[in-house]
Amino acid sequence: MLTYLLRRVGIGLLMLVALTVLVFILLRLAPGDPVTAYINPSVPMSPEAIEALRVRLGLDQPLPLQYFAWLSAAVTGDFGYSIQRGGAAVLPLVFDRIGPTLLLMAAGLTIAIIVGVATGIISAVRRNSATDVGLSVVASLGISSPAFLTALLGLYFFAVQLRIAPSGGMLTPGAPFSIGDLLAHLILPASLLAIGHAALIMRYMRSSLLEVLNQDYVRTARAKGVKEFWVIVKHATRNALLPVITLIGSTIGVAIGGAIFLESVFNWPGMGLLLVNAVNARDYPVIMCATLVIGACVILVNLLTDITYAAVDPRIQVS
């Protein structure tokens, strides 16, 4: 296990380096001059002053040298300073936004797992019934609905028309902090984030459980007189969960993408909103640091998923 973990960590570090190289190149290939992000448009600057700024920022160097200069500083924890936020240090700024994003993702994925697994079991147990058909249709709609469309429609109907949920933010401005206020702001974006993932988990759970229910050991348990409830819960569901666990781990990256849209629509003060604002403002230090942190979270979750898979199924040997 230790050898496996060390090897996965090494591969993860190489993947992070490759990710930063890709993002760095894409930022430099984007239209416009990076120097313009540092210039106040209301203050005229001479070409000589602009060139001096370019030299001071190291933007006159070849791209490989620029990247290695950034990387050498990043490994020491120095990710530079935000252009958009008055020279604030980037790393504390990004870390301040991790908590709200993790809260939103954890709530959304928790709802998705509970709803997806439960409806998948119901759909498999009542195969070809009206309930199964209805749940399958709903799941197909959930899978095919883009995150931004779901977010906008949910905001319009539940916050604007029905007024049963706040229209944005994480807390009510000016109000004292309370768990109830936080949950009131969290429930709508978390539920919208869960829709697509719950639908996908439901489909996987249904398919996996149907396959398990046809196995010999399940028929043997029924022949011994075990009640159907315990056959489903104790004998079938645990084995059916194995591919679902892998799916849940792989959807973390997709959940991050959906969270970016949701945070923008609901003005949720997380990593997604920070990243979108940084892209709009060409705030390169924040973009690089936020991308690195998000990539590290995805790699860590995938590693934990593999370990969980091995723990659930003793037949799996990590190597």
Coordinates of C-alpha atoms in Angstrom, one line a residue:
M1 CA 0.0 0.0 0.0
L2 CA 2.8 2.4 0.9
T3 CA 4.5 1.8 -2.5
Y4 CA 1.3 2.3 -4.3
L5 CA 0.6 5.6 -2.5
L6 CA 4.1 6.9 -3.2
R7 CA 3.8 6.1 -6.8
R8 CA 0.3 7.7 -7.1
V9 CA 1.6 10.8 -5.4
G10 CA 4.5 11.0 -7.8
I11 CA 2.2 10.6 -10.8
G12 CA -0.1 13.3 -9.3
L13 CA 2.8 15.7 -9.0
L14 CA 3.7 15.2 -12.6
M15 CA 0.1 15.7 -13.6
L16 CA 0.0 19.0 -11.7
V17 CA 3.2 20.2 -13.4
A18 CA 1.7 19.3 -16.8
L19 CA -1.5 21.2 -15.9
T20 CA 0.4 24.3 -14.9
V21 CA 2.4 24.2 -18.2
L22 CA -0.8 23.9 -20.2
V23 CA -2.6 26.7 -18.4
F24 CA 0.5 28.9 -18.6
I25 CA 0.7 28.4 -22.4
L26 CA -3.0 29.0 -22.9
L27 CA -2.9 32.2 -21.0
R28 CA 0.0 33.5 -23.1
L29 CA -1.7 32.4 -26.3
A30 CA -4.9 34.3 -25.3
P31 CA -5.5 37.6 -27.3
G32 CA -4.1 40.7 -25.8
D33 CA -0.9 41.8 -24.0
P34 CA -0.5 40.6 -20.4
V35 CA 1.0 43.9 -19.5
T36 CA -2.4 45.6 -20.1
A37 CA -3.7 43.9 -17.0
Y38 CA -1.2 45.8 -14.9
I39 CA -2.0 49.2 -16.4
N40 CA -4.7 51.6 -15.2
P41 CA -6.5 52.7 -18.4
S42 CA -7.3 56.1 -16.8
V43 CA -3.5 56.8 -16.4
P44 CA -1.7 57.3 -19.7
M45 CA 1.7 55.6 -19.9
S46 CA 4.5 56.2 -22.4
P47 CA 5.8 53.2 -24.5
E48 CA 9.0 53.5 -22.6
A49 CA 7.2 53.1 -19.3
I50 CA 5.2 50.1 -20.6
E51 CA 8.4 48.5 -21.8
A52 CA 10.1 49.1 -18.4
L53 CA 7.1 47.5 -16.7
R54 CA 7.4 44.5 -19.1
V55 CA 11.0 44.1 -18.1
R56 CA 10.3 44.4 -14.4
L57 CA 7.6 41.7 -14.6
G58 CA 9.9 39.4 -16.6
L59 CA 7.6 39.4 -19.6
D60 CA 10.4 40.2 -21.9
Q61 CA 11.9 36.8 -21.3
P62 CA 11.2 33.6 -23.4
L63 CA 8.2 31.6 -22.3
P64 CA 10.2 28.7 -20.8
L65 CA 12.1 31.1 -18.6
Q66 CA 8.9 32.9 -17.5
Y67 CA 7.4 29.5 -16.6
F68 CA 10.4 28.3 -14.6
A69 CA 10.6 31.6 -12.8
W70 CA 6.9 31.2 -11.7
L71 CA 7.4 27.5 -10.8
S72 CA 10.5 28.2 -8.7
A73 CA 8.6 30.8 -6.7
A74 CA 5.4 28.6 -6.5
V75 CA 7.2 25.6 -4.9
T76 CA 8.2 28.0 -2.0
G77 CA 4.5 29.1 -1.6
D78 CA 5.0 32.4 -3.4
F79 CA 2.3 32.6 -6.0
G80 CA 2.6 36.3 -6.5
Y81 CA 0.1 39.1 -5.9
S82 CA -3.4 39.6 -7.3
I83 CA -3.7 42.3 -10.0
Q84 CA -7.4 42.7 -9.6
R85 CA -7.4 43.0 -5.8
G86 CA -4.9 45.7 -5.1
G87 CA -1.8 43.5 -4.7
A88 CA -3.2 41.1 -2.2
A89 CA -1.2 37.9 -1.8
V90 CA -2.7 35.2 -4.0
L91 CA -2.3 32.1 -1.8
P92 CA -4.3 33.4 1.2
L93 CA -6.9 34.8 -1.3
V94 CA -7.4 31.4 -2.9
F95 CA -7.4 29.5 0.4
D96 CA -10.1 31.8 1.7
R97 CA -12.4 30.6 -1.2
I98 CA -11.8 26.9 -0.8
G99 CA -14.1 26.5 2.2
P100 CA -17.3 27.8 0.5
T101 CA -16.6 25.8 -2.7
L102 CA -16.0 22.6 -0.6
L103 CA -19.2 23.3 1.3
L104 CA -21.2 23.7 -1.9
M105 CA -19.7 20.6 -3.5
A106 CA -20.0 18.4 -0.4
A107 CA -23.7 19.3 0.0
G108 CA -24.4 18.8 -3.7
L109 CA -22.6 15.5 -3.9
T110 CA -24.2 14.3 -0.7
I111 CA -27.6 15.0 -2.1
A112 CA -26.7 13.4 -5.4
I113 CA -25.3 10.2 -3.8
I114 CA -28.4 9.8 -1.5
V115 CA -30.9 10.5 -4.2
G116 CA -29.1 8.6 -6.9
V117 CA -28.4 5.4 -4.9
A118 CA -31.9 5.3 -3.5
T119 CA -33.7 5.9 -6.8
G120 CA -31.4 3.5 -8.5
I121 CA -32.3 0.7 -6.1
I122 CA -36.0 1.5 -6.4
S123 CA -35.7 1.5 -10.2
A124 CA -33.9 -1.8 -10.3
V125 CA -36.2 -3.6 -7.8
R126 CA -39.3 -2.4 -9.8
R127 CA -37.8 -3.1 -13.2
N128 CA -40.1 -2.3 -16.2
S129 CA -42.7 -0.8 -13.9
A130 CA -44.2 2.7 -14.3
T131 CA -41.9 3.8 -11.4
D132 CA -38.9 2.5 -13.3
V133 CA -39.9 4.2 -16.5
G134 CA -40.7 7.5 -14.8
L135 CA -37.4 7.5 -12.9
S136 CA -35.4 6.7 -16.1
V137 CA -37.1 9.5 -18.0
V138 CA -36.3 12.0 -15.2
A139 CA -32.7 10.7 -15.1
S140 CA -32.3 11.2 -18.8
L141 CA -33.5 14.7 -18.5
G142 CA -31.1 15.4 -15.7
I143 CA -28.1 14.0 -17.5
S144 CA -28.8 15.9 -20.7
S145 CA -29.4 19.3 -19.0
P146 CA -26.3 21.6 -19.0
A147 CA -25.2 23.0 -15.7
F148 CA -25.6 26.6 -16.7
L149 CA -29.2 26.0 -18.0
T150 CA -30.2 24.2 -14.8
A151 CA -28.7 27.0 -12.7
L152 CA -30.5 29.8 -14.6
L153 CA -33.9 28.0 -14.6
G154 CA -33.6 27.1 -11.0
L155 CA -32.8 30.6 -10.1
Y156 CA -35.7 32.0 -12.1
F157 CA -38.3 29.6 -10.8
F158 CA -37.4 29.1 -7.2
A159 CA -35.8 32.5 -6.3
V160 CA -37.5 34.9 -8.7
Q161 CA -41.0 33.5 -9.3
L162 CA -41.7 31.4 -6.2
R163 CA -39.4 33.3 -3.8
I164 CA -38.8 30.2 -1.7
A165 CA -35.0 30.6 -1.7
P166 CA -32.5 33.5 -1.7
S167 CA -31.4 34.6 -5.1
G168 CA -27.7 34.6 -4.3
G169 CA -24.8 34.9 -1.9
M170 CA -23.8 32.7 0.9
L171 CA -25.2 34.7 3.8
T172 CA -27.7 37.6 4.1
P173 CA -25.8 40.9 4.0
G174 CA -25.8 42.7 7.3
A175 CA -27.5 39.8 9.2
P176 CA -25.8 37.9 12.0
F177 CA -24.4 34.5 11.1
S178 CA -26.7 31.6 11.7
I179 CA -26.7 28.0 10.5
G180 CA -30.3 28.4 9.3
D181 CA -29.4 31.4 7.1
L182 CA -26.4 29.5 5.6
L183 CA -28.6 26.4 4.9
A184 CA -31.3 28.7 3.3
H185 CA -28.7 30.0 0.9
L186 CA -27.1 26.6 0.3
I187 CA -30.0 24.4 -0.4
L188 CA -30.9 25.7 -3.9
P189 CA -27.4 25.8 -5.5
A190 CA -26.5 22.5 -3.9
S191 CA -29.7 20.8 -5.2
L192 CA -29.1 22.2 -8.7
L193 CA -25.5 21.0 -8.6
A194 CA -26.8 17.5 -7.6
I195 CA -29.3 17.1 -10.4
G196 CA -26.9 15.8 -13.1
H197 CA -24.8 13.7 -10.8
A198 CA -27.8 12.1 -9.1
A199 CA -29.2 11.2 -12.5
L200 CA -26.0 9.6 -13.6
I201 CA -25.5 7.7 -10.3
M202 CA -29.1 6.5 -10.5
R203 CA -28.5 5.0 -14.0
Y204 CA -25.2 3.3 -12.9
M205 CA -26.8 2.0 -9.7
R206 CA -29.8 0.6 -11.5
S207 CA -27.6 -1.2 -14.1
S208 CA -25.2 -2.5 -11.6
L209 CA -27.9 -3.8 -9.2
L210 CA -29.8 -5.5 -12.0
E211 CA -26.6 -7.4 -12.9
V212 CA -25.9 -8.4 -9.3
L213 CA -29.5 -9.6 -8.7
N214 CA -29.0 -12.2 -11.4
Q215 CA -25.9 -13.7 -9.7
D216 CA -26.0 -17.2 -8.2
Y217 CA -25.3 -16.1 -4.6
V218 CA -28.4 -13.8 -4.6
R219 CA -30.6 -16.7 -5.8
T220 CA -29.0 -18.9 -3.1
A221 CA -29.9 -16.3 -0.4
R222 CA -33.5 -16.2 -1.7
A223 CA -33.7 -20.0 -1.7
K224 CA -32.6 -20.1 1.9
G225 CA -35.5 -17.9 2.9
V226 CA -33.7 -14.7 3.4
K227 CA -36.2 -11.8 3.3
E228 CA -36.1 -9.8 0.1
F229 CA -35.2 -6.6 2.0
W230 CA -32.1 -8.1 3.4
V231 CA -31.2 -9.8 0.0
I232 CA -31.3 -6.3 -1.6
V233 CA -29.6 -4.4 1.3
K234 CA -27.0 -6.9 2.6
H235 CA -26.2 -9.2 -0.4
A236 CA -26.8 -7.1 -3.5
T237 CA -26.4 -3.4 -2.8
R238 CA -22.8 -3.6 -1.4
N239 CA -21.5 -5.3 -4.5
A240 CA -23.5 -3.1 -6.8
L241 CA -21.9 0.0 -5.2
L242 CA -18.4 -0.8 -6.5
P243 CA -18.8 0.8 -10.0
V244 CA -20.8 3.6 -8.4
I245 CA -17.9 4.5 -6.0
T246 CA -15.6 4.8 -9.0
L247 CA -18.2 7.0 -10.8
I248 CA -18.5 9.3 -7.7
G249 CA -14.8 9.8 -7.6
S250 CA -14.6 10.6 -11.4
T251 CA -17.4 13.1 -11.1
I252 CA -15.5 15.4 -8.8
G253 CA -13.9 17.2 -11.7
V254 CA -17.2 17.6 -13.4
A255 CA -18.7 18.9 -10.2
I256 CA -16.0 21.6 -10.1
G257 CA -17.0 22.7 -13.6
G258 CA -20.6 22.8 -12.5
A259 CA -19.8 24.7 -9.4
I260 CA -18.0 27.4 -11.4
F261 CA -21.3 28.1 -13.3
L262 CA -23.4 27.9 -10.1
E263 CA -21.1 30.2 -8.1
S264 CA -21.3 32.7 -11.0
V265 CA -25.0 32.6 -11.2
F266 CA -25.7 32.6 -7.4
N267 CA -22.7 34.9 -6.5
W268 CA -21.4 32.2 -4.2
P269 CA -18.0 33.3 -2.8
G270 CA -16.0 30.3 -3.8
M271 CA -13.2 29.2 -6.1
G272 CA -15.4 29.2 -9.2
L273 CA -16.5 32.8 -8.8
L274 CA -12.9 33.8 -8.0
L275 CA -11.6 32.1 -11.1
V276 CA -14.3 33.6 -13.4
N277 CA -13.5 37.1 -12.1
A278 CA -9.8 36.5 -12.4
V279 CA -10.2 35.4 -16.1
N280 CA -12.3 38.5 -16.8
A281 CA -9.7 40.7 -15.2
R282 CA -6.7 38.8 -16.8
D283 CA -5.5 38.3 -13.2
Y284 CA -2.8 35.7 -14.2
P285 CA -1.4 34.9 -10.7
V286 CA -4.8 34.1 -9.4
I287 CA -5.7 31.9 -12.4
M288 CA -2.5 29.9 -12.1
C289 CA -2.8 29.4 -8.3
A290 CA -6.6 28.5 -8.4
T291 CA -6.0 26.1 -11.3
L292 CA -3.2 24.4 -9.4
V293 CA -5.3 24.1 -6.2
I294 CA -8.3 22.7 -8.1
G295 CA -6.1 20.2 -9.9
A296 CA -4.6 19.0 -6.6
C297 CA -8.0 18.5 -5.1
V298 CA -9.2 16.4 -8.1
I299 CA -6.1 14.2 -8.0
L300 CA -6.4 13.8 -4.2
V301 CA -10.1 12.7 -4.6
N302 CA -9.2 10.2 -7.3
L303 CA -6.6 8.7 -5.0
L304 CA -9.0 8.5 -2.1
T305 CA -11.6 6.9 -4.5
D306 CA -9.1 4.1 -5.4
I307 CA -8.4 3.4 -1.7
T308 CA -12.1 3.4 -0.9
Y309 CA -12.7 1.0 -3.7
A310 CA -10.1 -1.4 -2.4
A311 CA -11.6 -1.1 1.2
V312 CA -15.1 -1.9 0.0
D313 CA -14.0 -4.9 -2.1
P314 CA -11.4 -7.0 -0.4
R315 CA -10.7 -8.8 -3.7
I316 CA -9.1 -5.6 -5.1
Q317 CA -5.4 -5.6 -4.5
V318 CA -3.6 -2.2 -5.0
S319 CA -0.2 -2.6 -6.7

